[in-house]
């Protein structure tokens, strides 16, 4: 039993080191050349945030393994060699909340500050915004915790008389579970409804902070995750359908490139105008709307340029480039089909296990358990993959809605061309939604993750909090997730196969 936990600790340390190294690798390869050898504090925050998000997801499989360490103990208290998972959960999610609401906003305000100002002024300006946010959040949390920071557990008072133990085993039968011929002497389960009472107790402040952060993340997760679970695989599949079928001629290339050049000059003129407005201090609602519109048009222009380069490869290795393009689209098709299988499995599991009461089947829970029987870490790895897939779906959904509706600032992640503010935005989104992903997975895989510390926090406590429990009682977030996934599926079936038409002349709104 001790060796098992020692091995678990060693594995946890090794995984944390590997996660840190992998996140440094992502940062180095995704960062924009303009951020090379500078912006070290935002880079540190990015690596720390990605590490916390990844470790938080991997903690649920670790929680399951930690529970199994005491599977041979007579009672839970007899095993004192397990990891303090509840304390670790609270620590990781308090760190998550601090990063999301304070550290990342400070890093973004500092990074996006006027470069002509001194470092001290940029720090002062960023601190003012963060302190104001901290005061508002602190007051809101304190007031809410003082008023409704309690959990209401429904309990039933049970009692039963006792009788002497029977002298023969013939007194027991399958049809008579309790002793007695005329009535059930131990029929406490048949107590009246009046025996139900509400047991109220105040939750701890860290658990309440985690709960509220989970609610905020659950709203975003229901929207972005629901959209992303459908658009992630379907986007890859329809990208293959819309792929360039053949190489265009040189005259067609020159014509298309000329039009894109005109569009690029229009965007540059619009960006210069917005920069002049920013320097003059007139950064109102119209200015922010125009900035988002320019960002959207710029992203679409970059996609058009990339598509044109695919249709007319140049250079000495043009044939090789075209072959790699064809292979790339085949790879998208394969990944899209595999992703569609995972997405369908997720949606089916939510309906079968969460929305239907009682559940029709444990479904994926049984799959993970059977995989664990084959090899100890196989089910855990599959479980972690399904959780990570939800996080990737959240990012995909945020990108799609940001591009289509422009109600959030677009921060695309591009290999070798991602600025730190885009990195910080996406890390904040991942961190905020990772809490909800874990809570969602702890609920969806409750049979597989039963008796874990995560279930105690995200199951019993969270789903019994006063004022919040009804959101979970009536499966509001799960239903919203399925609805958004269905709407996105209908959208792709209706419009996904169409190629995007070139937009006309771009103008700023007045």
Short mmCIF file of C-alpha atoms in Angstrom, two decimals:
data_model
loop_
_atom_site.label_atom_id
_atom_site.label_comp_id
_atom_site.label_asym_id
_atom_site.label_seq_id
_atom_site.Cartn_x
_atom_site.Cartn_y
_atom_site.Cartn_z
CA UNK A 1 0.00 0.00 0.00
CA UNK A 2 2.84 2.38 0.80
CA UNK A 3 4.73 1.40 -2.36
CA UNK A 4 1.63 2.16 -4.42
CA UNK A 5 1.41 5.72 -3.12
CA UNK A 6 5.14 6.24 -3.47
CA UNK A 7 4.82 5.25 -7.13
CA UNK A 8 1.85 7.62 -7.48
CA UNK A 9 3.88 10.50 -6.03
CA UNK A 10 6.77 9.77 -8.39
CA UNK A 11 4.44 9.62 -11.40
CA UNK A 12 2.80 12.90 -10.34
CA UNK A 13 6.17 14.66 -10.06
CA UNK A 14 7.34 13.32 -13.44
CA UNK A 15 4.06 14.33 -15.13
CA UNK A 16 4.26 17.85 -13.70
CA UNK A 17 7.82 18.24 -15.03
CA UNK A 18 6.78 16.93 -18.47
CA UNK A 19 3.77 19.29 -18.55
CA UNK A 20 6.02 22.25 -17.73
CA UNK A 21 8.54 21.31 -20.46
CA UNK A 22 5.75 20.80 -23.02
CA UNK A 23 4.21 24.20 -22.23
CA UNK A 24 7.60 25.91 -22.62
CA UNK A 25 7.88 24.16 -26.01
CA UNK A 26 4.44 25.49 -27.03
CA UNK A 27 5.36 29.01 -25.95
CA UNK A 28 8.66 29.02 -27.86
CA UNK A 29 7.11 27.70 -31.07
CA UNK A 30 3.86 29.70 -31.01
CA UNK A 31 5.24 33.09 -29.93
CA UNK A 32 5.47 35.96 -32.39
CA UNK A 33 8.99 37.00 -33.46
CA UNK A 34 8.28 40.50 -32.06
CA UNK A 35 8.04 38.97 -28.56
CA UNK A 36 11.35 37.12 -28.75
CA UNK A 37 13.75 37.97 -25.90
CA UNK A 38 11.20 40.22 -24.18
CA UNK A 39 7.83 40.16 -22.34
CA UNK A 40 9.25 37.65 -19.86
CA UNK A 41 6.58 38.19 -17.19
CA UNK A 42 3.65 37.47 -19.58
CA UNK A 43 5.55 34.41 -20.82
CA UNK A 44 5.97 33.17 -17.24
CA UNK A 45 2.25 33.66 -16.64
CA UNK A 46 1.41 31.77 -19.84
CA UNK A 47 3.55 28.76 -18.91
CA UNK A 48 2.24 28.79 -15.32
CA UNK A 49 -1.38 29.08 -16.44
CA UNK A 50 -1.12 26.29 -19.02
CA UNK A 51 0.61 24.08 -16.45
CA UNK A 52 -2.11 24.70 -13.83
CA UNK A 53 -4.84 23.96 -16.39
CA UNK A 54 -3.21 20.72 -17.56
CA UNK A 55 -2.40 19.55 -14.03
CA UNK A 56 -5.95 20.31 -12.85
CA UNK A 57 -7.37 18.02 -15.53
CA UNK A 58 -4.84 15.29 -14.80
CA UNK A 59 -5.68 15.50 -11.09
CA UNK A 60 -9.02 13.74 -11.56
CA UNK A 61 -7.38 10.54 -12.89
CA UNK A 62 -4.85 10.93 -10.07
CA UNK A 63 -7.76 11.25 -7.62
CA UNK A 64 -9.16 7.96 -8.92
CA UNK A 65 -5.77 6.28 -8.55
CA UNK A 66 -5.40 7.75 -5.06
CA UNK A 67 -8.75 6.26 -4.07
CA UNK A 68 -7.67 2.83 -5.34
CA UNK A 69 -4.66 2.97 -3.03
CA UNK A 70 -6.96 2.15 -0.12
CA UNK A 71 -9.08 -0.45 -1.86
CA UNK A 72 -7.73 -3.16 0.49
CA UNK A 73 -8.28 -1.14 3.68
CA UNK A 74 -11.08 -2.24 5.98
CA UNK A 75 -12.28 1.37 6.27
CA UNK A 76 -11.06 4.63 4.78
CA UNK A 77 -9.47 5.87 7.99
CA UNK A 78 -7.26 2.80 8.13
CA UNK A 79 -5.29 4.10 5.15
CA UNK A 80 -3.27 7.20 6.02
CA UNK A 81 -0.79 6.98 3.14
CA UNK A 82 -2.94 8.56 0.44
CA UNK A 83 -2.39 12.02 -1.05
CA UNK A 84 -4.41 14.90 0.53
CA UNK A 85 -6.46 15.29 -2.66
CA UNK A 86 -9.11 17.62 -1.21
CA UNK A 87 -6.46 20.10 -0.07
CA UNK A 88 -4.70 19.76 -3.43
CA UNK A 89 -7.97 20.38 -5.30
CA UNK A 90 -8.70 23.54 -3.32
CA UNK A 91 -5.12 24.78 -3.73
CA UNK A 92 -5.06 24.25 -7.51
CA UNK A 93 -8.42 25.95 -8.01
CA UNK A 94 -7.69 28.88 -5.73
CA UNK A 95 -4.52 29.34 -7.82
CA UNK A 96 -6.71 29.02 -10.92
CA UNK A 97 -9.06 31.77 -9.72
CA UNK A 98 -6.17 34.09 -8.77
CA UNK A 99 -4.59 33.63 -12.20
CA UNK A 100 -7.85 34.20 -14.09
CA UNK A 101 -9.15 37.23 -12.22
CA UNK A 102 -5.94 38.99 -11.15
CA UNK A 103 -2.60 37.82 -12.58
CA UNK A 104 -3.61 37.35 -16.23
CA UNK A 105 -5.56 40.66 -16.41
CA UNK A 106 -2.54 42.45 -14.91
CA UNK A 107 -0.21 40.83 -17.46
CA UNK A 108 -2.56 41.77 -20.32
CA UNK A 109 -2.96 45.39 -19.17
CA UNK A 110 0.81 45.67 -18.78
CA UNK A 111 1.56 44.08 -22.16
CA UNK A 112 -1.05 46.13 -24.04
CA UNK A 113 -0.06 49.38 -22.34
CA UNK A 114 1.29 52.28 -24.33
CA UNK A 115 4.84 51.31 -25.28
CA UNK A 116 5.90 54.96 -25.16
CA UNK A 117 5.21 55.09 -21.42
CA UNK A 118 7.83 54.07 -18.90
CA UNK A 119 7.76 50.65 -17.24
CA UNK A 120 6.71 52.21 -13.95
CA UNK A 121 3.71 53.96 -15.49
CA UNK A 122 2.61 50.81 -17.29
CA UNK A 123 2.83 48.82 -14.03
CA UNK A 124 0.92 51.55 -12.18
CA UNK A 125 -1.83 51.62 -14.81
CA UNK A 126 -2.16 47.81 -14.80
CA UNK A 127 -2.23 47.71 -10.99
CA UNK A 128 -5.02 50.28 -10.87
CA UNK A 129 -7.21 48.11 -13.07
CA UNK A 130 -6.39 44.95 -11.13
CA UNK A 131 -6.89 46.56 -7.70
CA UNK A 132 -10.27 47.91 -8.81
CA UNK A 133 -11.21 44.44 -10.02
CA UNK A 134 -9.97 42.87 -6.76
CA UNK A 135 -12.04 45.27 -4.64
CA UNK A 136 -15.20 44.60 -6.63
CA UNK A 137 -14.66 40.81 -6.64
CA UNK A 138 -13.74 40.79 -2.93
CA UNK A 139 -16.86 42.72 -1.93
CA UNK A 140 -19.11 40.58 -4.11
CA UNK A 141 -17.63 37.33 -2.79
CA UNK A 142 -17.75 38.50 0.83
CA UNK A 143 -21.37 39.63 0.63
CA UNK A 144 -22.53 36.51 -1.19
CA UNK A 145 -20.65 34.24 1.19
CA UNK A 146 -22.11 35.99 4.23
CA UNK A 147 -25.67 35.82 2.89
CA UNK A 148 -25.96 32.55 0.98
CA UNK A 149 -22.65 30.75 1.59
CA UNK A 150 -24.38 27.67 2.99
CA UNK A 151 -25.17 24.16 1.83
CA UNK A 152 -28.59 22.55 2.30
CA UNK A 153 -28.49 18.76 2.50
CA UNK A 154 -31.78 16.88 2.43
CA UNK A 155 -31.66 14.13 5.07
CA UNK A 156 -34.19 11.60 6.33
CA UNK A 157 -34.47 10.54 9.96
CA UNK A 158 -34.53 6.75 10.05
CA UNK A 159 -35.30 4.50 13.01
CA UNK A 160 -36.13 0.86 13.47
CA UNK A 161 -36.86 -1.46 16.40
CA UNK A 162 -34.60 -4.41 17.09
CA UNK A 163 -35.36 -8.08 17.66
CA UNK A 164 -33.33 -11.04 18.80
CA UNK A 165 -31.16 -12.67 16.17
CA UNK A 166 -32.96 -15.77 14.77
CA UNK A 167 -31.86 -19.20 15.89
CA UNK A 168 -32.06 -20.74 12.40
CA UNK A 169 -31.32 -19.47 8.90
CA UNK A 170 -34.76 -20.54 7.73
CA UNK A 171 -36.10 -17.27 9.11
CA UNK A 172 -34.31 -15.46 6.29
CA UNK A 173 -35.71 -15.42 2.77
CA UNK A 174 -35.27 -13.36 -0.39
CA UNK A 175 -38.86 -12.19 -0.21
CA UNK A 176 -38.60 -11.20 3.44
CA UNK A 177 -35.48 -9.02 3.70
CA UNK A 178 -36.04 -8.19 7.37
CA UNK A 179 -36.93 -10.26 10.40
CA UNK A 180 -40.55 -10.68 11.39
CA UNK A 181 -43.68 -12.36 10.00
CA UNK A 182 -46.31 -9.67 10.40
CA UNK A 183 -44.25 -6.56 9.59
CA UNK A 184 -40.71 -5.44 8.81
CA UNK A 185 -38.92 -4.99 12.12
CA UNK A 186 -36.08 -3.13 10.35
CA UNK A 187 -38.14 -1.28 7.76
CA UNK A 188 -36.53 2.11 8.26
CA UNK A 189 -36.67 2.67 4.49
CA UNK A 190 -40.46 2.86 4.69
CA UNK A 191 -40.45 5.95 6.89
CA UNK A 192 -42.91 8.74 6.10
CA UNK A 193 -42.13 11.80 4.03
CA UNK A 194 -42.39 13.94 7.16
CA UNK A 195 -39.12 12.43 8.32
CA UNK A 196 -37.25 14.37 5.61
CA UNK A 197 -35.41 17.39 6.96
CA UNK A 198 -32.91 19.94 5.67
CA UNK A 199 -29.49 19.93 7.24
CA UNK A 200 -27.85 23.32 6.79
CA UNK A 201 -24.20 24.09 7.32
CA UNK A 202 -21.83 26.83 6.18
CA UNK A 203 -19.32 25.83 3.54
CA UNK A 204 -15.70 26.92 3.66
CA UNK A 205 -14.75 30.14 1.87
CA UNK A 206 -12.27 28.41 -0.52
CA UNK A 207 -14.98 25.95 -1.57
CA UNK A 208 -17.39 28.84 -2.13
CA UNK A 209 -14.85 30.67 -4.32
CA UNK A 210 -14.36 27.50 -6.36
CA UNK A 211 -18.15 27.11 -6.66
CA UNK A 212 -18.71 30.64 -7.99
CA UNK A 213 -15.77 30.34 -10.37
CA UNK A 214 -17.31 27.08 -11.55
CA UNK A 215 -20.63 28.82 -12.26
CA UNK A 216 -18.93 31.51 -14.35
CA UNK A 217 -16.91 28.89 -16.17
CA UNK A 218 -19.98 26.67 -16.65
CA UNK A 219 -21.83 29.43 -18.49
CA UNK A 220 -18.90 29.87 -20.90
CA UNK A 221 -18.37 26.12 -21.09
CA UNK A 222 -22.02 25.46 -22.00
CA UNK A 223 -21.82 27.97 -24.87
CA UNK A 224 -18.29 27.52 -26.19
CA UNK A 225 -18.08 23.81 -25.36
CA UNK A 226 -21.46 23.04 -26.94
CA UNK A 227 -20.51 24.89 -30.12
CA UNK A 228 -16.98 23.48 -30.14
CA UNK A 229 -17.97 19.84 -29.62
CA UNK A 230 -19.71 20.05 -33.00
CA UNK A 231 -17.60 22.57 -34.94
CA UNK A 232 -14.25 20.97 -34.00
CA UNK A 233 -14.76 17.72 -36.00
CA UNK A 234 -17.22 19.13 -38.54
CA UNK A 235 -14.91 22.06 -39.29
CA UNK A 236 -12.13 19.63 -40.22
CA UNK A 237 -14.46 17.45 -42.32
CA UNK A 238 -15.99 20.37 -44.23
CA UNK A 239 -12.54 21.87 -44.66
CA UNK A 240 -11.70 18.73 -46.61
CA UNK A 241 -14.91 19.10 -48.62
CA UNK A 242 -14.07 22.74 -49.49
CA UNK A 243 -10.43 21.92 -50.29
CA UNK A 244 -8.87 23.17 -53.56
CA UNK A 245 -9.38 20.43 -56.14
CA UNK A 246 -6.64 21.53 -58.55
CA UNK A 247 -3.89 24.11 -59.08
CA UNK A 248 -5.11 27.40 -60.64
CA UNK A 249 -3.43 29.15 -63.56
CA UNK A 250 -0.96 32.00 -63.23
CA UNK A 251 -3.46 34.54 -64.62
CA UNK A 252 -6.04 33.49 -62.02
CA UNK A 253 -3.43 33.76 -59.30
CA UNK A 254 -2.45 37.32 -60.38
CA UNK A 255 -6.09 38.39 -60.43
CA UNK A 256 -6.82 36.98 -56.96
CA UNK A 257 -3.57 38.35 -55.52
CA UNK A 258 -4.39 41.83 -56.85
CA UNK A 259 -7.77 41.80 -55.13
CA UNK A 260 -6.21 40.65 -51.87
CA UNK A 261 -3.60 43.42 -52.16
CA UNK A 262 -6.36 46.03 -52.45
CA UNK A 263 -8.07 44.56 -49.41
CA UNK A 264 -4.79 44.65 -47.46
CA UNK A 265 -4.29 48.35 -48.27
CA UNK A 266 -7.85 49.13 -47.12
CA UNK A 267 -7.24 47.34 -43.81
CA UNK A 268 -3.94 49.13 -43.29
CA UNK A 269 -5.64 52.48 -43.88
CA UNK A 270 -8.40 51.54 -41.39
CA UNK A 271 -5.85 50.36 -38.81
CA UNK A 272 -3.88 53.63 -39.15
CA UNK A 273 -7.07 55.61 -38.61
CA UNK A 274 -7.89 53.62 -35.48
CA UNK A 275 -4.34 54.12 -34.20
CA UNK A 276 -4.70 57.88 -34.60
CA UNK A 277 -7.99 57.78 -32.67
CA UNK A 278 -6.29 55.82 -29.90
CA UNK A 279 -3.47 58.33 -29.63
CA UNK A 280 -5.99 61.18 -29.45
CA UNK A 281 -7.73 59.44 -26.52
CA UNK A 282 -11.10 58.85 -28.23
CA UNK A 283 -11.43 55.15 -27.38
CA UNK A 284 -15.18 54.83 -27.14
CA UNK A 285 -17.65 52.09 -27.92
CA UNK A 286 -17.52 52.78 -31.67
CA UNK A 287 -13.71 52.56 -31.62
CA UNK A 288 -13.77 49.15 -29.89
CA UNK A 289 -16.38 47.91 -32.37
CA UNK A 290 -14.22 49.00 -35.30
CA UNK A 291 -11.13 47.38 -33.77
CA UNK A 292 -12.94 44.04 -33.54
CA UNK A 293 -14.17 44.42 -37.13
CA UNK A 294 -10.62 45.10 -38.37
CA UNK A 295 -9.31 42.10 -36.43
CA UNK A 296 -11.96 39.90 -38.00
CA UNK A 297 -11.23 41.16 -41.52
CA UNK A 298 -7.50 40.73 -41.00
CA UNK A 299 -7.97 37.13 -39.89
CA UNK A 300 -10.17 36.41 -42.91
CA UNK A 301 -7.61 38.06 -45.19
CA UNK A 302 -4.86 35.84 -43.79
CA UNK A 303 -7.04 32.78 -44.45
CA UNK A 304 -7.63 33.95 -48.04
CA UNK A 305 -3.89 34.45 -48.59
CA UNK A 306 -3.16 30.98 -47.23
CA UNK A 307 -5.86 29.44 -49.45
CA UNK A 308 -4.46 31.24 -52.51
CA UNK A 309 -0.96 29.97 -51.76
CA UNK A 310 -2.34 26.44 -51.52
CA UNK A 311 -4.05 26.72 -54.92
CA UNK A 312 -0.93 28.10 -56.61
CA UNK A 313 2.22 26.66 -55.01
CA UNK A 314 5.43 28.38 -56.14
CA UNK A 315 9.16 27.71 -56.10
CA UNK A 316 11.30 24.82 -57.18
CA UNK A 317 9.37 22.36 -54.99
CA UNK A 318 5.88 23.36 -56.13
CA UNK A 319 4.84 19.76 -56.85
CA UNK A 320 6.04 18.63 -53.42
CA UNK A 321 4.16 21.50 -51.77
CA UNK A 322 0.95 20.54 -53.57
CA UNK A 323 1.40 16.89 -52.52
CA UNK A 324 1.85 17.95 -48.89
CA UNK A 325 -1.29 20.10 -49.19
CA UNK A 326 -3.30 17.09 -50.41
CA UNK A 327 -1.89 14.93 -47.58
CA UNK A 328 -2.70 17.67 -45.08
CA UNK A 329 -6.36 17.74 -46.11
CA UNK A 330 -6.52 13.95 -45.91
CA UNK A 331 -5.13 14.23 -42.40
CA UNK A 332 -7.86 16.76 -41.54
CA UNK A 333 -10.47 14.31 -42.80
CA UNK A 334 -9.09 11.48 -40.64
CA UNK A 335 -8.87 13.71 -37.55
CA UNK A 336 -12.35 15.07 -38.26
CA UNK A 337 -13.86 11.58 -38.45
CA UNK A 338 -12.10 10.49 -35.25
CA UNK A 339 -13.17 13.72 -33.54
CA UNK A 340 -16.74 13.20 -34.70
CA UNK A 341 -16.74 9.75 -33.07
CA UNK A 342 -15.53 11.26 -29.79
CA UNK A 343 -18.06 14.11 -30.01
CA UNK A 344 -20.94 11.71 -30.68
CA UNK A 345 -19.78 9.55 -27.77
CA UNK A 346 -19.74 12.62 -25.49
CA UNK A 347 -23.23 13.78 -26.53
CA UNK A 348 -24.65 10.25 -26.26
CA UNK A 349 -23.10 9.82 -22.80
CA UNK A 350 -24.57 13.12 -21.58
CA UNK A 351 -28.05 12.12 -22.75
CA UNK A 352 -27.88 8.50 -21.58
CA UNK A 353 -26.17 9.03 -18.23
CA UNK A 354 -27.00 12.60 -17.14
CA UNK A 355 -30.27 13.74 -18.70
CA UNK A 356 -32.26 10.52 -18.36
CA UNK A 357 -33.21 9.64 -14.78
CA UNK A 358 -32.47 6.89 -13.93
CA UNK A 359 -29.55 6.53 -16.36
CA UNK A 360 -30.04 4.00 -19.14
CA UNK A 361 -26.43 2.84 -18.86
CA UNK A 362 -23.11 3.90 -17.30
CA UNK A 363 -21.80 3.88 -20.92
CA UNK A 364 -18.33 5.50 -20.94
CA UNK A 365 -17.90 4.75 -17.24
CA UNK A 366 -17.98 1.04 -18.05
CA UNK A 367 -15.62 1.57 -20.98
CA UNK A 368 -13.00 3.19 -18.71
CA UNK A 369 -13.38 0.47 -16.08
CA UNK A 370 -12.93 -2.28 -18.67
CA UNK A 371 -9.88 -0.50 -20.10
CA UNK A 372 -8.44 -0.35 -16.56
CA UNK A 373 -8.94 -4.11 -16.31
CA UNK A 374 -6.90 -4.56 -19.49
CA UNK A 375 -4.08 -2.32 -18.28
CA UNK A 376 -4.05 -0.13 -15.17
CA UNK A 377 -3.39 3.19 -16.91
CA UNK A 378 -5.37 2.59 -20.11
CA UNK A 379 -8.72 3.66 -18.67
CA UNK A 380 -7.08 6.61 -16.91
CA UNK A 381 -5.47 7.74 -20.17
CA UNK A 382 -8.77 7.45 -22.04
CA UNK A 383 -10.52 9.37 -19.27
CA UNK A 384 -7.91 12.17 -19.42
CA UNK A 385 -8.23 12.28 -23.23
CA UNK A 386 -12.00 12.84 -23.05
CA UNK A 387 -11.48 15.68 -20.56
CA UNK A 388 -8.77 17.32 -22.70
CA UNK A 389 -11.00 17.00 -25.73
CA UNK A 390 -13.62 19.15 -24.01
CA UNK A 391 -11.03 21.87 -23.37
CA UNK A 392 -9.98 21.86 -27.03
CA UNK A 393 -13.66 22.06 -27.99
CA UNK A 394 -14.05 25.16 -25.79
CA UNK A 395 -11.23 26.94 -27.65
CA UNK A 396 -12.68 25.89 -31.02
CA UNK A 397 -16.13 27.18 -30.01
CA UNK A 398 -14.74 30.49 -28.79
CA UNK A 399 -12.88 30.98 -32.07
CA UNK A 400 -15.96 30.20 -34.15
CA UNK A 401 -18.31 32.48 -32.23
CA UNK A 402 -15.71 35.25 -32.09
CA UNK A 403 -15.25 35.05 -35.83
CA UNK A 404 -18.96 34.83 -36.72
CA UNK A 405 -20.52 37.13 -34.12
CA UNK A 406 -17.55 39.31 -33.06
CA UNK A 407 -18.90 39.63 -29.50
CA UNK A 408 -15.51 38.73 -28.06
CA UNK A 409 -12.06 39.89 -29.06
CA UNK A 410 -10.52 37.46 -31.54
CA UNK A 411 -7.24 35.97 -30.31
CA UNK A 412 -6.19 33.24 -32.75
CA UNK A 413 -3.35 30.88 -31.89
CA UNK A 414 -0.93 30.63 -34.81
CA UNK A 415 2.30 28.67 -35.07
CA UNK A 416 5.15 31.17 -34.88
CA UNK A 417 2.86 34.23 -34.96
CA UNK A 418 0.98 34.46 -31.63
CA UNK A 419 1.34 37.65 -29.62
CA UNK A 420 1.42 37.47 -25.82
CA UNK A 421 -1.97 39.15 -25.39
CA UNK A 422 -3.55 36.39 -27.51
CA UNK A 423 -1.65 33.79 -25.48
CA UNK A 424 -2.85 35.31 -22.20
CA UNK A 425 -6.48 35.54 -23.39
CA UNK A 426 -6.59 31.90 -24.44
CA UNK A 427 -4.82 30.75 -21.26
CA UNK A 428 -7.38 32.67 -19.17
CA UNK A 429 -10.22 31.06 -21.13
CA UNK A 430 -8.70 27.60 -20.67
CA UNK A 431 -8.20 28.16 -16.93
CA UNK A 432 -11.72 29.50 -16.41
CA UNK A 433 -13.32 26.64 -18.31
CA UNK A 434 -11.01 23.96 -16.87
CA UNK A 435 -12.82 24.23 -13.52
CA UNK A 436 -16.12 23.55 -15.26
CA UNK A 437 -14.62 20.76 -17.36
CA UNK A 438 -13.47 18.97 -14.21
CA UNK A 439 -16.84 19.47 -12.52
CA UNK A 440 -18.58 18.30 -15.68
CA UNK A 441 -16.35 15.22 -15.95
CA UNK A 442 -16.71 14.43 -12.23
CA UNK A 443 -20.49 14.41 -12.75
CA UNK A 444 -20.55 12.70 -16.15
CA UNK A 445 -18.16 9.98 -14.97
CA UNK A 446 -19.51 9.76 -11.43
CA UNK A 447 -19.59 5.97 -11.54
CA UNK A 448 -15.93 5.75 -12.57
CA UNK A 449 -14.79 8.56 -10.22
CA UNK A 450 -16.95 7.59 -7.24
CA UNK A 451 -15.73 8.19 -3.67
CA UNK A 452 -13.08 10.68 -4.82
CA UNK A 453 -12.28 14.07 -3.27
CA UNK A 454 -13.36 15.72 -6.53
CA UNK A 455 -16.85 14.29 -6.15
CA UNK A 456 -17.03 15.59 -2.60
CA UNK A 457 -16.21 19.13 -3.77
CA UNK A 458 -17.87 19.23 -7.17
CA UNK A 459 -20.66 16.81 -6.40
CA UNK A 460 -22.14 16.94 -2.93
CA UNK A 461 -20.99 20.42 -1.84
CA UNK A 462 -21.36 22.30 -5.13
CA UNK A 463 -24.72 20.75 -5.99
CA UNK A 464 -26.11 21.58 -2.53
CA UNK A 465 -25.07 25.24 -2.34
CA UNK A 466 -27.96 27.56 -1.60
CA UNK A 467 -29.10 29.42 -4.72
CA UNK A 468 -26.84 27.41 -7.02
CA UNK A 469 -28.05 23.85 -6.54
CA UNK A 470 -31.08 24.31 -8.81
CA UNK A 471 -28.82 24.88 -11.82
CA UNK A 472 -27.45 21.38 -11.27
CA UNK A 473 -30.68 19.83 -10.05
CA UNK A 474 -32.40 20.59 -13.35
CA UNK A 475 -29.30 19.96 -15.52
CA UNK A 476 -29.33 23.51 -16.91
CA UNK A 477 -25.73 23.44 -18.14
CA UNK A 478 -25.97 19.97 -19.67
CA UNK A 479 -29.16 20.88 -21.55
CA UNK A 480 -27.60 24.14 -22.80
CA UNK A 481 -24.54 22.18 -23.93
CA UNK A 482 -26.68 19.77 -25.98
CA UNK A 483 -28.79 22.61 -27.45
CA UNK A 484 -25.75 24.58 -28.65
CA UNK A 485 -24.20 21.39 -30.05
CA UNK A 486 -27.40 20.66 -31.97
CA UNK A 487 -27.68 24.18 -33.36
CA UNK A 488 -24.05 24.10 -34.49
CA UNK A 489 -24.60 20.74 -36.19
CA UNK A 490 -27.59 22.14 -38.08
CA UNK A 491 -25.55 25.21 -39.09
CA UNK A 492 -22.73 23.09 -40.53
CA UNK A 493 -25.10 20.78 -42.37
CA UNK A 494 -26.85 23.79 -43.92
CA UNK A 495 -23.89 26.07 -44.65
CA UNK A 496 -20.65 24.23 -43.84
CA UNK A 497 -20.13 22.84 -47.33
CA UNK A 498 -20.25 26.29 -48.95
CA UNK A 499 -17.08 28.17 -49.74
CA UNK A 500 -16.82 31.63 -48.20
CA UNK A 501 -17.46 34.36 -50.76
CA UNK A 502 -15.03 37.29 -50.98
CA UNK A 503 -16.27 40.33 -49.07
CA UNK A 504 -16.63 43.72 -50.66
CA UNK A 505 -14.89 46.94 -49.78
CA UNK A 506 -14.24 47.33 -46.05
CA UNK A 507 -15.20 50.54 -44.26
CA UNK A 508 -15.18 51.59 -40.63
CA UNK A 509 -18.57 52.12 -39.02
CA UNK A 510 -19.48 55.72 -38.32
#
